[in-house]
Amino acid sequence: QVQLVESGGGLVQPGGSLRLSCSISGFSLDDYQIGWFRQAPGKEREGVSYLSNSGVTYYGESAGGRFTISSDRHLNTVFLEMSSLTVEDTAIYYCARRPPMWGSSWSSAATYDHWGQGTQVTVSS
């Protein structure tokens, strides 16, 4: 069965860094795209970053040059490296699977068919 499991979240001080992992099973990264989303209390789910099945990457405005998405296909894992974190980055971070498609934005949550459980990132002094 299809599974996506996030890990690596936690408490970090402003200016700190975290590396999130999305471990996938039941499908291949060669066949599907992976997006990172986040949701803070009282706010809509926001696209953070995206990795296509062919290796193309995109970042949301919130990334601001601070985030990097990558993958290790042998480990079936997608990473999100985050640095220079601020309190505004506090949220639950999700990874999700997207079937390849054309004519829609990567940041549209409705186009993703499977989601992980999320990992909490808290940036606080």
PDB file of C-alpha atoms in Angstrom:
ATOM      1  CA  GLN A   1       0.000   0.000   0.000  1.00  0.00           C
ATOM      2  CA  VAL A   2       0.988   3.611  -0.520  1.00  0.00           C
ATOM      3  CA  GLN A   3       2.574   5.279   2.488  1.00  0.00           C
ATOM      4  CA  LEU A   4       4.351   8.553   3.158  1.00  0.00           C
ATOM      5  CA  VAL A   5       5.905   9.112   6.583  1.00  0.00           C
ATOM      6  CA  GLU A   6       7.422  12.426   7.636  1.00  0.00           C
ATOM      7  CA  SER A   7      10.077  12.774  10.305  1.00  0.00           C
ATOM      8  CA  GLY A   8      12.657  15.247  11.535  1.00  0.00           C
ATOM      9  CA  GLY A   9      10.456  17.932  13.014  1.00  0.00           C
ATOM     10  CA  GLY A  10      10.971  19.406  16.437  1.00  0.00           C
ATOM     11  CA  LEU A  11      11.697  22.527  18.413  1.00  0.00           C
ATOM     12  CA  VAL A  12      14.311  24.917  17.072  1.00  0.00           C
ATOM     13  CA  GLN A  13      15.326  28.469  17.915  1.00  0.00           C
ATOM     14  CA  PRO A  14      15.021  31.304  15.401  1.00  0.00           C
ATOM     15  CA  GLY A  15      17.907  31.187  12.981  1.00  0.00           C
ATOM     16  CA  GLY A  16      18.282  27.453  13.385  1.00  0.00           C
ATOM     17  CA  SER A  17      18.023  24.621  10.880  1.00  0.00           C
ATOM     18  CA  LEU A  18      16.095  21.398  10.446  1.00  0.00           C
ATOM     19  CA  ARG A  19      16.144  18.560   7.957  1.00  0.00           C
ATOM     20  CA  LEU A  20      12.811  16.891   7.307  1.00  0.00           C
ATOM     21  CA  SER A  21      12.492  13.470   5.714  1.00  0.00           C
ATOM     22  CA  CYS A  22       9.637  11.906   3.772  1.00  0.00           C
ATOM     23  CA  SER A  23       9.977   8.140   3.567  1.00  0.00           C
ATOM     24  CA  ILE A  24       7.792   6.639   0.866  1.00  0.00           C
ATOM     25  CA  SER A  25       6.679   3.115   0.055  1.00  0.00           C
ATOM     26  CA  GLY A  26       4.285   1.407  -2.311  1.00  0.00           C
ATOM     27  CA  PHE A  27       5.334   3.494  -5.308  1.00  0.00           C
ATOM     28  CA  SER A  28       8.412   4.858  -7.076  1.00  0.00           C
ATOM     29  CA  LEU A  29       9.753   8.398  -7.125  1.00  0.00           C
ATOM     30  CA  ASP A  30      10.360   7.801 -10.821  1.00  0.00           C
ATOM     31  CA  ASP A  31       6.605   7.706 -11.372  1.00  0.00           C
ATOM     32  CA  TYR A  32       5.201  10.322  -9.002  1.00  0.00           C
ATOM     33  CA  GLN A  33       5.884  13.845  -7.821  1.00  0.00           C
ATOM     34  CA  ILE A  34       6.345  14.867  -4.191  1.00  0.00           C
ATOM     35  CA  GLY A  35       5.267  18.111  -2.593  1.00  0.00           C
ATOM     36  CA  TRP A  36       6.003  19.565   0.822  1.00  0.00           C
ATOM     37  CA  PHE A  37       3.172  21.543   2.386  1.00  0.00           C
ATOM     38  CA  ARG A  38       2.704  23.180   5.735  1.00  0.00           C
ATOM     39  CA  GLN A  39      -0.256  24.336   7.773  1.00  0.00           C
ATOM     40  CA  ALA A  40      -0.241  26.651  10.762  1.00  0.00           C
ATOM     41  CA  PRO A  41      -3.215  27.084  13.100  1.00  0.00           C
ATOM     42  CA  GLY A  42      -5.869  29.265  11.519  1.00  0.00           C
ATOM     43  CA  LYS A  43      -4.085  29.351   8.165  1.00  0.00           C
ATOM     44  CA  GLU A  44      -4.644  27.546   4.878  1.00  0.00           C
ATOM     45  CA  ARG A  45      -2.383  24.731   3.796  1.00  0.00           C
ATOM     46  CA  GLU A  46       0.562  26.226   1.913  1.00  0.00           C
ATOM     47  CA  GLY A  47       2.838  24.721  -0.704  1.00  0.00           C
ATOM     48  CA  VAL A  48       6.476  24.871   0.403  1.00  0.00           C
ATOM     49  CA  SER A  49       8.402  22.927  -2.211  1.00  0.00           C
ATOM     50  CA  TYR A  50       8.007  20.357  -4.965  1.00  0.00           C
ATOM     51  CA  LEU A  51      10.055  17.683  -6.690  1.00  0.00           C
ATOM     52  CA  SER A  52       8.902  16.225  -9.987  1.00  0.00           C
ATOM     53  CA  ASN A  53       9.468  12.649 -11.077  1.00  0.00           C
ATOM     54  CA  SER A  54      12.075  13.979 -13.522  1.00  0.00           C
ATOM     55  CA  GLY A  55      13.952  16.025 -10.923  1.00  0.00           C
ATOM     56  CA  VAL A  56      12.487  19.483 -11.517  1.00  0.00           C
ATOM     57  CA  THR A  57      12.148  21.542  -8.337  1.00  0.00           C
ATOM     58  CA  TYR A  58       9.987  24.496  -7.326  1.00  0.00           C
ATOM     59  CA  TYR A  59       9.692  26.558  -4.170  1.00  0.00           C
ATOM     60  CA  GLY A  60       6.936  28.633  -2.661  1.00  0.00           C
ATOM     61  CA  GLU A  61       7.404  32.263  -1.728  1.00  0.00           C
ATOM     62  CA  SER A  62       7.867  31.309   1.905  1.00  0.00           C
ATOM     63  CA  ALA A  63      11.044  29.383   1.078  1.00  0.00           C
ATOM     64  CA  GLY A  64      12.877  32.627   0.365  1.00  0.00           C
ATOM     65  CA  GLY A  65      16.075  30.860  -0.683  1.00  0.00           C
ATOM     66  CA  ARG A  66      16.312  29.147   2.713  1.00  0.00           C
ATOM     67  CA  PHE A  67      14.936  25.708   1.801  1.00  0.00           C
ATOM     68  CA  THR A  68      16.260  22.936  -0.411  1.00  0.00           C
ATOM     69  CA  ILE A  69      14.390  19.849  -1.599  1.00  0.00           C
ATOM     70  CA  SER A  70      16.265  16.721  -2.624  1.00  0.00           C
ATOM     71  CA  SER A  71      15.862  12.959  -2.795  1.00  0.00           C
ATOM     72  CA  ASP A  72      17.719   9.714  -2.359  1.00  0.00           C
ATOM     73  CA  ARG A  73      16.010   7.204  -4.612  1.00  0.00           C
ATOM     74  CA  HIS A  74      17.881   4.260  -3.136  1.00  0.00           C
ATOM     75  CA  LEU A  75      16.487   5.190   0.270  1.00  0.00           C
ATOM     76  CA  ASN A  76      13.047   6.067  -1.138  1.00  0.00           C
ATOM     77  CA  THR A  77      13.252   9.342   0.737  1.00  0.00           C
ATOM     78  CA  VAL A  78      12.640  12.994  -0.072  1.00  0.00           C
ATOM     79  CA  PHE A  79      14.298  15.621   2.098  1.00  0.00           C
ATOM     80  CA  LEU A  80      13.521  19.216   2.920  1.00  0.00           C
ATOM     81  CA  GLU A  81      16.453  21.123   4.374  1.00  0.00           C
ATOM     82  CA  MET A  82      15.460  24.333   6.115  1.00  0.00           C
ATOM     83  CA  SER A  83      17.734  27.045   7.448  1.00  0.00           C
ATOM     84  CA  SER A  84      17.408  30.550   8.886  1.00  0.00           C
ATOM     85  CA  LEU A  85      14.114  29.547  10.422  1.00  0.00           C
ATOM     86  CA  THR A  86      11.743  32.131  11.875  1.00  0.00           C
ATOM     87  CA  VAL A  87       8.666  31.896  14.057  1.00  0.00           C
ATOM     88  CA  GLU A  88       6.573  32.234  10.891  1.00  0.00           C
ATOM     89  CA  ASP A  89       7.848  28.809   9.822  1.00  0.00           C
ATOM     90  CA  THR A  90       6.058  27.152  12.739  1.00  0.00           C
ATOM     91  CA  ALA A  91       3.558  24.667  11.296  1.00  0.00           C
ATOM     92  CA  ILE A  92       2.800  21.029  10.691  1.00  0.00           C
ATOM     93  CA  TYR A  93       4.758  19.961   7.631  1.00  0.00           C
ATOM     94  CA  TYR A  94       3.318  17.340   5.285  1.00  0.00           C
ATOM     95  CA  CYS A  95       4.647  15.506   2.284  1.00  0.00           C
ATOM     96  CA  ALA A  96       2.236  14.315  -0.374  1.00  0.00           C
ATOM     97  CA  ARG A  97       2.164  12.362  -3.624  1.00  0.00           C
ATOM     98  CA  ARG A  98       1.009  13.799  -6.922  1.00  0.00           C
ATOM     99  CA  PRO A  99       0.347  11.861 -10.125  1.00  0.00           C
ATOM    100  CA  PRO A 100       2.113  13.501 -13.059  1.00  0.00           C
ATOM    101  CA  MET A 101      -0.224  15.909 -14.772  1.00  0.00           C
ATOM    102  CA  TRP A 102      -0.202  19.011 -16.891  1.00  0.00           C
ATOM    103  CA  GLY A 103      -2.104  22.257 -16.736  1.00  0.00           C
ATOM    104  CA  SER A 104      -2.255  22.644 -12.959  1.00  0.00           C
ATOM    105  CA  SER A 105      -0.060  24.226 -10.309  1.00  0.00           C
ATOM    106  CA  TRP A 106       2.213  22.104  -8.128  1.00  0.00           C
ATOM    107  CA  SER A 107       0.997  24.074  -5.130  1.00  0.00           C
ATOM    108  CA  SER A 108      -2.624  22.977  -5.538  1.00  0.00           C
ATOM    109  CA  ALA A 109      -3.215  20.608  -2.642  1.00  0.00           C
ATOM    110  CA  ALA A 110      -6.256  19.138  -4.379  1.00  0.00           C
ATOM    111  CA  THR A 111      -4.046  17.493  -7.010  1.00  0.00           C
ATOM    112  CA  TYR A 112      -2.232  15.282  -4.473  1.00  0.00           C
ATOM    113  CA  ASP A 113      -3.739  11.865  -3.850  1.00  0.00           C
ATOM    114  CA  HIS A 114      -1.869  10.631  -0.755  1.00  0.00           C
ATOM    115  CA  TRP A 115      -0.588  12.479   2.299  1.00  0.00           C
ATOM    116  CA  GLY A 116       1.617  11.705   5.238  1.00  0.00           C
ATOM    117  CA  GLN A 117       0.607  12.268   8.833  1.00  0.00           C
ATOM    118  CA  GLY A 118       2.706  15.411   9.211  1.00  0.00           C
ATOM    119  CA  THR A 119       5.589  16.405  11.450  1.00  0.00           C
ATOM    120  CA  GLN A 120       5.490  19.392  13.785  1.00  0.00           C
ATOM    121  CA  VAL A 121       8.038  22.169  13.368  1.00  0.00           C
ATOM    122  CA  THR A 122       8.096  24.737  16.150  1.00  0.00           C
ATOM    123  CA  VAL A 123      10.385  27.756  15.919  1.00  0.00           C
ATOM    124  CA  SER A 124      10.496  29.575  19.224  1.00  0.00           C
ATOM    125  CA  SER A 125      12.884  31.516  21.398  1.00  0.00           C
TER     126      SER A 125
END
